[in-house]
Coordinates of C-alpha atoms in Angstrom, one line a residue:
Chain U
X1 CA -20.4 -42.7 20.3
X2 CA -17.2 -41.7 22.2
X3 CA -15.2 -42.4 18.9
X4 CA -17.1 -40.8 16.9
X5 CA -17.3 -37.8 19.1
X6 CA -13.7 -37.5 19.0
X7 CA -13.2 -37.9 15.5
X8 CA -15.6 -35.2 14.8
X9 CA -13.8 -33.4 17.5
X10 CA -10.4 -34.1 16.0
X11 CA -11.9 -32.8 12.1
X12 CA -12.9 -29.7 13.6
X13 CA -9.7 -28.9 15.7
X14 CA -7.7 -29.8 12.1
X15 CA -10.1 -28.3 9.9
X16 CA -11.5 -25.2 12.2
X17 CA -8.8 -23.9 14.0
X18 CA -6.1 -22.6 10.8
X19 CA -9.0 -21.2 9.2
X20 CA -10.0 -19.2 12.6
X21 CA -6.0 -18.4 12.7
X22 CA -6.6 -17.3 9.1
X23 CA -9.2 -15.1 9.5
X24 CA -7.6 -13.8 12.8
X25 CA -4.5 -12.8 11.1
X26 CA -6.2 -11.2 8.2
X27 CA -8.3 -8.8 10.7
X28 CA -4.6 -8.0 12.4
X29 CA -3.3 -7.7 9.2
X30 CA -6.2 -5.0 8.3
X31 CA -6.7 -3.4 11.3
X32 CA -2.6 -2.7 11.0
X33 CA -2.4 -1.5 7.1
X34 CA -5.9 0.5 8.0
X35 CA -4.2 2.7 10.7
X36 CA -1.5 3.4 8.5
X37 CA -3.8 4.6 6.0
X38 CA -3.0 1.5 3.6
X39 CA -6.0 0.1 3.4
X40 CA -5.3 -0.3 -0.2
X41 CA -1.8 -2.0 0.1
X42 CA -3.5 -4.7 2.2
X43 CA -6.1 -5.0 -0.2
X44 CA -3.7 -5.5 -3.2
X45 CA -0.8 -7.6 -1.6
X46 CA -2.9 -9.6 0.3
X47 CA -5.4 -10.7 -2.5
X48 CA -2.8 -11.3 -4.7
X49 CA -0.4 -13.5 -2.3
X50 CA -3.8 -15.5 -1.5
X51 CA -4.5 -15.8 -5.3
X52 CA -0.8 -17.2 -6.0
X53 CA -0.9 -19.6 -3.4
X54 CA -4.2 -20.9 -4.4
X55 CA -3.4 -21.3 -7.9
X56 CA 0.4 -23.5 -6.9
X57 CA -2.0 -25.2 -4.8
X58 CA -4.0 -26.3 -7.7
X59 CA -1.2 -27.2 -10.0
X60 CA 0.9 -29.3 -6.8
X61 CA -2.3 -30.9 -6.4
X62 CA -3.3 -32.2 -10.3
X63 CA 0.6 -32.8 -10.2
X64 CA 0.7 -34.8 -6.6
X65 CA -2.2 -36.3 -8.4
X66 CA -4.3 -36.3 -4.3
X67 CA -6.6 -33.4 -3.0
X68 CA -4.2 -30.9 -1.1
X69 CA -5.2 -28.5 1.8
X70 CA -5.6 -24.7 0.2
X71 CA -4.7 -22.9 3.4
X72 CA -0.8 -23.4 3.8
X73 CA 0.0 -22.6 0.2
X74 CA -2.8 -19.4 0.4
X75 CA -0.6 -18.7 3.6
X76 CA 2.7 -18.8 2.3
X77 CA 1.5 -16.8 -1.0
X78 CA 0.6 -13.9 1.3
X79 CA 3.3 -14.0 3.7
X80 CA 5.6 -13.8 1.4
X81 CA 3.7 -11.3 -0.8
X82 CA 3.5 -8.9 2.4
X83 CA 6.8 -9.5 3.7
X84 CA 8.3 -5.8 2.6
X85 CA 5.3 -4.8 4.7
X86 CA 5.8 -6.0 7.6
X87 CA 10.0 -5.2 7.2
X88 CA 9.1 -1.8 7.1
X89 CA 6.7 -1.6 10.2
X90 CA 8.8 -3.7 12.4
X91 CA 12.3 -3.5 10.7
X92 CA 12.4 0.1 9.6
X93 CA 13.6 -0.9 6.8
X94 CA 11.9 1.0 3.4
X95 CA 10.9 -0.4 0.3
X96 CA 13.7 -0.6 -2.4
X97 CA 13.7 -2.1 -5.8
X98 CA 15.1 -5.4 -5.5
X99 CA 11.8 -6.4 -2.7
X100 CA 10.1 -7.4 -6.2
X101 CA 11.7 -11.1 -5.5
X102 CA 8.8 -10.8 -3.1
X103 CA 6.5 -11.8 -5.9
X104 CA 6.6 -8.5 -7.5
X105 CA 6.0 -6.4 -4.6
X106 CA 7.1 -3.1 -6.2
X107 CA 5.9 -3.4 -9.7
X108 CA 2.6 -4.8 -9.0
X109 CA 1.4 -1.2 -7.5
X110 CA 2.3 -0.8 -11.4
X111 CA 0.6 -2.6 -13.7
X112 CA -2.8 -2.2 -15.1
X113 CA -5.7 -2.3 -12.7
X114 CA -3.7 -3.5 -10.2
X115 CA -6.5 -4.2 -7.9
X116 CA -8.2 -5.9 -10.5
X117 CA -5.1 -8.0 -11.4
X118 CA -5.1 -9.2 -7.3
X119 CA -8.8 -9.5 -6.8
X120 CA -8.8 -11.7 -10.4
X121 CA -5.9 -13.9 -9.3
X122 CA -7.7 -14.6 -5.9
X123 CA -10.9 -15.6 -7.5
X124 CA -9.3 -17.6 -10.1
X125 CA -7.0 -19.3 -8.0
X126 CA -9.5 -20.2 -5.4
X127 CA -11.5 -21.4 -8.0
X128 CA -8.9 -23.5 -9.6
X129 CA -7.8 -25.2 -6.1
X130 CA -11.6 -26.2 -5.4
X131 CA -11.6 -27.9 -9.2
X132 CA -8.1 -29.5 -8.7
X133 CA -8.7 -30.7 -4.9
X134 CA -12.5 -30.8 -4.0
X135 CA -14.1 -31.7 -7.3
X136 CA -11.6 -33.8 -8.5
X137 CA -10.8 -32.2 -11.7
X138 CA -7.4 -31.7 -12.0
X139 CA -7.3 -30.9 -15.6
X140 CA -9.3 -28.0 -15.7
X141 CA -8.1 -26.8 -12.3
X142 CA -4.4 -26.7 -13.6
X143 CA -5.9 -24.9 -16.7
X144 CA -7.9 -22.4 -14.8
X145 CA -4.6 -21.8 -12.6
X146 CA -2.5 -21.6 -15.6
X147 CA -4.8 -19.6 -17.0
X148 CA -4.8 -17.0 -13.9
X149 CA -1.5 -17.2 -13.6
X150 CA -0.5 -16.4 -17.1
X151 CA -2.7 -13.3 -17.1
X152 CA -0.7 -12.1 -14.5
X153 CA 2.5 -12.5 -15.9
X154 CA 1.1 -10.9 -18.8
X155 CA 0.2 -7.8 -16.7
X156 CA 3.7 -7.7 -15.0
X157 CA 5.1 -7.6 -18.6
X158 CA 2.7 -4.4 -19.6
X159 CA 3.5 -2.8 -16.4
X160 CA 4.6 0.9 -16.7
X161 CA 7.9 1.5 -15.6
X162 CA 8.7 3.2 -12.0
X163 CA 9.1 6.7 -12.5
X164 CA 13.1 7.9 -11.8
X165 CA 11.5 12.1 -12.0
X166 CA 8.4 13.7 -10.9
X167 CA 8.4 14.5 -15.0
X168 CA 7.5 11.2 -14.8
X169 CA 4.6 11.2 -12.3
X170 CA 0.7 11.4 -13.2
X171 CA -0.1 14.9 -11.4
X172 CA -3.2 15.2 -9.1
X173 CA -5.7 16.4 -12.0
X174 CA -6.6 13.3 -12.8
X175 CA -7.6 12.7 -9.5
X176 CA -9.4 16.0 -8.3
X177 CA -9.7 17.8 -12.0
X178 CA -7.6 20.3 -11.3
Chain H
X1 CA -15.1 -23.0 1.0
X2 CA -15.4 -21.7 -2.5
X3 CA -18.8 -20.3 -1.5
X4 CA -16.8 -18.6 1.7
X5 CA -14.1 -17.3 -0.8
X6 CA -16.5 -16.1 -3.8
X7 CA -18.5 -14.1 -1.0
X8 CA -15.2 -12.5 -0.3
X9 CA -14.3 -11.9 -4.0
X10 CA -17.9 -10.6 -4.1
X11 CA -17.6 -8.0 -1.0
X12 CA -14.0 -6.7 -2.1
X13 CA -15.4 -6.5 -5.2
X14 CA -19.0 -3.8 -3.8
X15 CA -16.1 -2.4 -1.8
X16 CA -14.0 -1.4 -4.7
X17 CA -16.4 -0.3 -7.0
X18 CA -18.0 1.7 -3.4
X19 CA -14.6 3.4 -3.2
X20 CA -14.4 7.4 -3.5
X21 CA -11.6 7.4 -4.9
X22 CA -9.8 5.4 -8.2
X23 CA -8.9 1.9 -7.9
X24 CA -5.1 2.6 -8.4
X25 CA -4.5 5.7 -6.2
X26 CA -1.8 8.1 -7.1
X27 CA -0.9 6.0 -9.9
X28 CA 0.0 3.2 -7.6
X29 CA 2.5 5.2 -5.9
X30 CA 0.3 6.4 -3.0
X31 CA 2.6 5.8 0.0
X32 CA 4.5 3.0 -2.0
X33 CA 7.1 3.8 0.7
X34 CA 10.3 3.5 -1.5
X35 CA 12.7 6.6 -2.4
X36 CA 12.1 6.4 -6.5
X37 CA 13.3 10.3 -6.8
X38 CA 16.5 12.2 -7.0
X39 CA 16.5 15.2 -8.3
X40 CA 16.6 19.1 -7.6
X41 CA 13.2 20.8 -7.9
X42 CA 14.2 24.4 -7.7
X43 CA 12.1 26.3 -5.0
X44 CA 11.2 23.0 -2.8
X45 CA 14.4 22.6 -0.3
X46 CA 14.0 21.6 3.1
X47 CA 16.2 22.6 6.2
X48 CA 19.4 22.8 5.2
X49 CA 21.7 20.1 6.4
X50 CA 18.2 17.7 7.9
X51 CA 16.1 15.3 6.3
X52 CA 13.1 17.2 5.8
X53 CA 9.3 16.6 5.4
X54 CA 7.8 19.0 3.2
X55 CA 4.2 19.2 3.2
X56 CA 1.5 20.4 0.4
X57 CA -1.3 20.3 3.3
X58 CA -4.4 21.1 1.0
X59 CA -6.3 24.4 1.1
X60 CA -6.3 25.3 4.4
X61 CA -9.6 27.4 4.9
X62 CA -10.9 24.0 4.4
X63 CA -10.6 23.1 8.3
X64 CA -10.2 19.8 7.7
X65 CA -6.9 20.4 6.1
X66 CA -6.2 23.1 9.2
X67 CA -7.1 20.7 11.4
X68 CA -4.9 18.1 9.8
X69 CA -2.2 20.7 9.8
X70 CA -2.9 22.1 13.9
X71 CA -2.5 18.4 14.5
X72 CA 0.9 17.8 12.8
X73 CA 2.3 20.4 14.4
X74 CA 1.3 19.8 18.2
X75 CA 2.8 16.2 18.1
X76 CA 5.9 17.4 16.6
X77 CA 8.4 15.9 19.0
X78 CA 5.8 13.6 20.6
X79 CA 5.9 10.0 20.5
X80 CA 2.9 10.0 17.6
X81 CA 4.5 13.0 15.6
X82 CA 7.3 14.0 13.3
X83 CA 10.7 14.0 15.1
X84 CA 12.7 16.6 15.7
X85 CA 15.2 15.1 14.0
X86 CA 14.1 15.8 11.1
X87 CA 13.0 18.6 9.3
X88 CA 9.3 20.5 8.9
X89 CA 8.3 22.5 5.8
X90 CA 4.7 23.9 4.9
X91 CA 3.9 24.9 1.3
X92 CA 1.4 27.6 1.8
X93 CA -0.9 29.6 -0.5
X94 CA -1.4 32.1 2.4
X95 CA 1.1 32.5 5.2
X96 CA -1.8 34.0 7.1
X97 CA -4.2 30.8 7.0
X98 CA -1.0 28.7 8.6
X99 CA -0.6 31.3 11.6
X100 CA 1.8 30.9 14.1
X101 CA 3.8 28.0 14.4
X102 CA 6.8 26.4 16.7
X103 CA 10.0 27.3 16.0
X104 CA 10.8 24.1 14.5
X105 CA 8.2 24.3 11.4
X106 CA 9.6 26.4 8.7
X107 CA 6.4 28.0 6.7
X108 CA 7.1 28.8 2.8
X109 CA 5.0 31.0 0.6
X110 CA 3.8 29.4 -2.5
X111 CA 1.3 32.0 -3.4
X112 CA 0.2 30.6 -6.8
X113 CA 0.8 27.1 -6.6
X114 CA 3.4 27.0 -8.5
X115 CA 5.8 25.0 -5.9
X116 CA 2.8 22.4 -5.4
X117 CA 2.4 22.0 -9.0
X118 CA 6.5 21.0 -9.5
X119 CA 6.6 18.3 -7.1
X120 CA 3.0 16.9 -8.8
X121 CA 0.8 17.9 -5.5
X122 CA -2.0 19.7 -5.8
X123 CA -2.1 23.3 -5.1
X124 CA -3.8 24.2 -2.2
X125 CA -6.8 26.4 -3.7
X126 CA -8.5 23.9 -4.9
X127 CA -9.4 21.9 -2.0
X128 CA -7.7 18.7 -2.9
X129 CA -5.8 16.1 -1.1
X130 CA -3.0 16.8 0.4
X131 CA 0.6 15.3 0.1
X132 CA 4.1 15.6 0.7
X133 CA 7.9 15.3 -0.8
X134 CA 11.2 14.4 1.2
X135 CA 14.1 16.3 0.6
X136 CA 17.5 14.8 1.6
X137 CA 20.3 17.3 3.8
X138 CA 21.6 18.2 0.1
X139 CA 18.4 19.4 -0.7
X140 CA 17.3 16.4 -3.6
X141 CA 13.9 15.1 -3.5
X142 CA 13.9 11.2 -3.3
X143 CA 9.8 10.6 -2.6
X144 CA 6.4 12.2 -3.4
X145 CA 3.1 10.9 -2.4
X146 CA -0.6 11.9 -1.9
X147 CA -1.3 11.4 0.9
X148 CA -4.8 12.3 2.6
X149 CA -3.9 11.8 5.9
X150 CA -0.1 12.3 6.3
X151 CA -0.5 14.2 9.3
X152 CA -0.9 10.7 11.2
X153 CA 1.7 8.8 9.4
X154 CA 4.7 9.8 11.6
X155 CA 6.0 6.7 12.1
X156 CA 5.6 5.8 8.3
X157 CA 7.6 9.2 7.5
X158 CA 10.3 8.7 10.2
X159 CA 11.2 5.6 8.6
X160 CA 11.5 6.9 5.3
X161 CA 13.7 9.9 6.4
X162 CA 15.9 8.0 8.6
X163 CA 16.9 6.5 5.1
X164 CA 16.7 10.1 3.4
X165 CA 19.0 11.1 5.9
X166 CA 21.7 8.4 5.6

């Protein structure tokens, strides 16, 4: 009884606690891109660094060819996704060009449906993961994922250029009809 | 899990389609927080010789946008407002709705919009969202963005001028 109550205490310390961190961070993270008035940066970076990591979760796990755990590669896809983020709230230091080596953090607010492109990713990815690691299906895990994946790169390659002069910027009419 | 995470995809996804406003906001550029400008607009200058903040604050008999603007300019200086530092310009349709303001604030008239309209804000009659450009000492603008509720993003703009000033 004793052994069995530590084992299950054990599985829930491993199993319950990062998730809890998770979900703790991703409430900071909000709450912190809300009062900025960036509730949609949080939504786009963050969805799509989660979407990433889930999909290289999926293909390292039909590669590793063994079940792996979805929350340190989700983790890493989103840190590094909001890195220039958190550089310019705690570094001062603004967004420039090059922060795209942050999986594209500049030139995803640029391709189509960006929000759709992150949400999509997410969904995908997590999907793939659970087929790859959970259901045992590697094959169509890694397809999903590739799948996912290549539909990003595909947007990234139709994405609009940044505009260099406000000749080059939508105006507001399409946003208020004037 | 993948129940957990499809109720997620399935809330962000009511949220978005919930939202008021499009699902790529300014074109994507909405506070994108990089300086993707440099150019001369002729009419928008700031203070000469300061990185300046200059604001399109929205039609101002609307009183949210007066309050936004009221707001601005009482923390000017204070630890949740624009620093002195730097620069304060107001675009306005009607010098008379901005009334009196600190020493510090320069108030321009832009009485048909026109100004507004050549930075890609919208003119203040119509009621629409307001935003604002940066202007470096030499008088180029290097950033543009709609921005609803700029007059609490101090610490967002100081950041961005500090490099506008360098």
């Amino acid at each position: 009884m004793t052994a069995r109550y530590t084992e299950l205490t054990r599985h829930a310390v491993v199993r319950l606690v990062p998730l809890a961190v998770m979900i703790a961070v991703q409430a900071l993270l909000a709450q912190a891109y809300y009062e900025r008035g960036t509730s949609w940066h949080f939504l786009l970076h963050t969805t799509f660094g989660l979407g990433l990591g889930l999909s290289v979760a999926a293909l390292v796990s039909t590669r590793l060819r063994r079940p792996v755990a979805a929350l340190p590669f989700a983790a890493a896809g989103e840190a590094v996704s909001v890195l220039p983020d958190l550089l310019f709230v705690l570094a001062r230091v603004t967004h420039m060009r090059w922060m795209d080596v942050f999986v594209g953090h500049i030139r995803l607010h640029l391709v189509p449906g960006p929000l759709v492109v992150a949400v999509g990713l997410f969904a995908v990815g997590g999907w793939a993961w659970w087929l790859a690691s959970p259901a045992a299906r590697p094959r169509a895990g890694a397809t999903l994922a590739s799948a996912g994946l290549l539909v990003t790169v595909l947007a990234f390659a139709a994405a609009r250029p940044l505009p260099t002069s406000l000749t080059q910027v939508d105006g507001p009419a399409w946003w208020c009809g004037s | 899990m993948v129940a957990a995470q499809l109720t997620v995809v399935a809330l962000l996804a009511g949220y978005l389609l919930g939202l008021d406003e499009p699902l790529t906001p300014d074109s994507g550029l909405r506070q994108l927080d990089l300086l993707y400008l440099d150019e001369q607009v002729p009419g928008v200058t700031g203070v000469p010789g300061q990185a300046t903040l200059v604001v399109v604050p929205g039609d101002l008999s609307d009183p949210a946008c007066e309050s936004s603007l009221r707001d601005a300019l009482s923390r000017r200086g204070g630890p949740t407002g624009l620093d002195l530092a730097f620069g304060l310009v107001v675009l306005a349709r009607d010098l008379q709705q901005v009334g009196e303001v600190p020493p510090t604030v320069q108030v321009r008239a832009d009485p048909d919009g026109t100004l507004a309209r050549s930075v890609e804000l919208s003119p203040a009659q119509d009621g629409c969202h307001p935003g604002y450009v940066l202007v470096d000492p030499d008088g180029r603008v290097l950033y543009r963005t709609y921005d609803p509720d700029w007059d609490s993003h101090a610490q967002e703009q100081g950041i961005l001028l500090a490099e506008v000033a360098r």
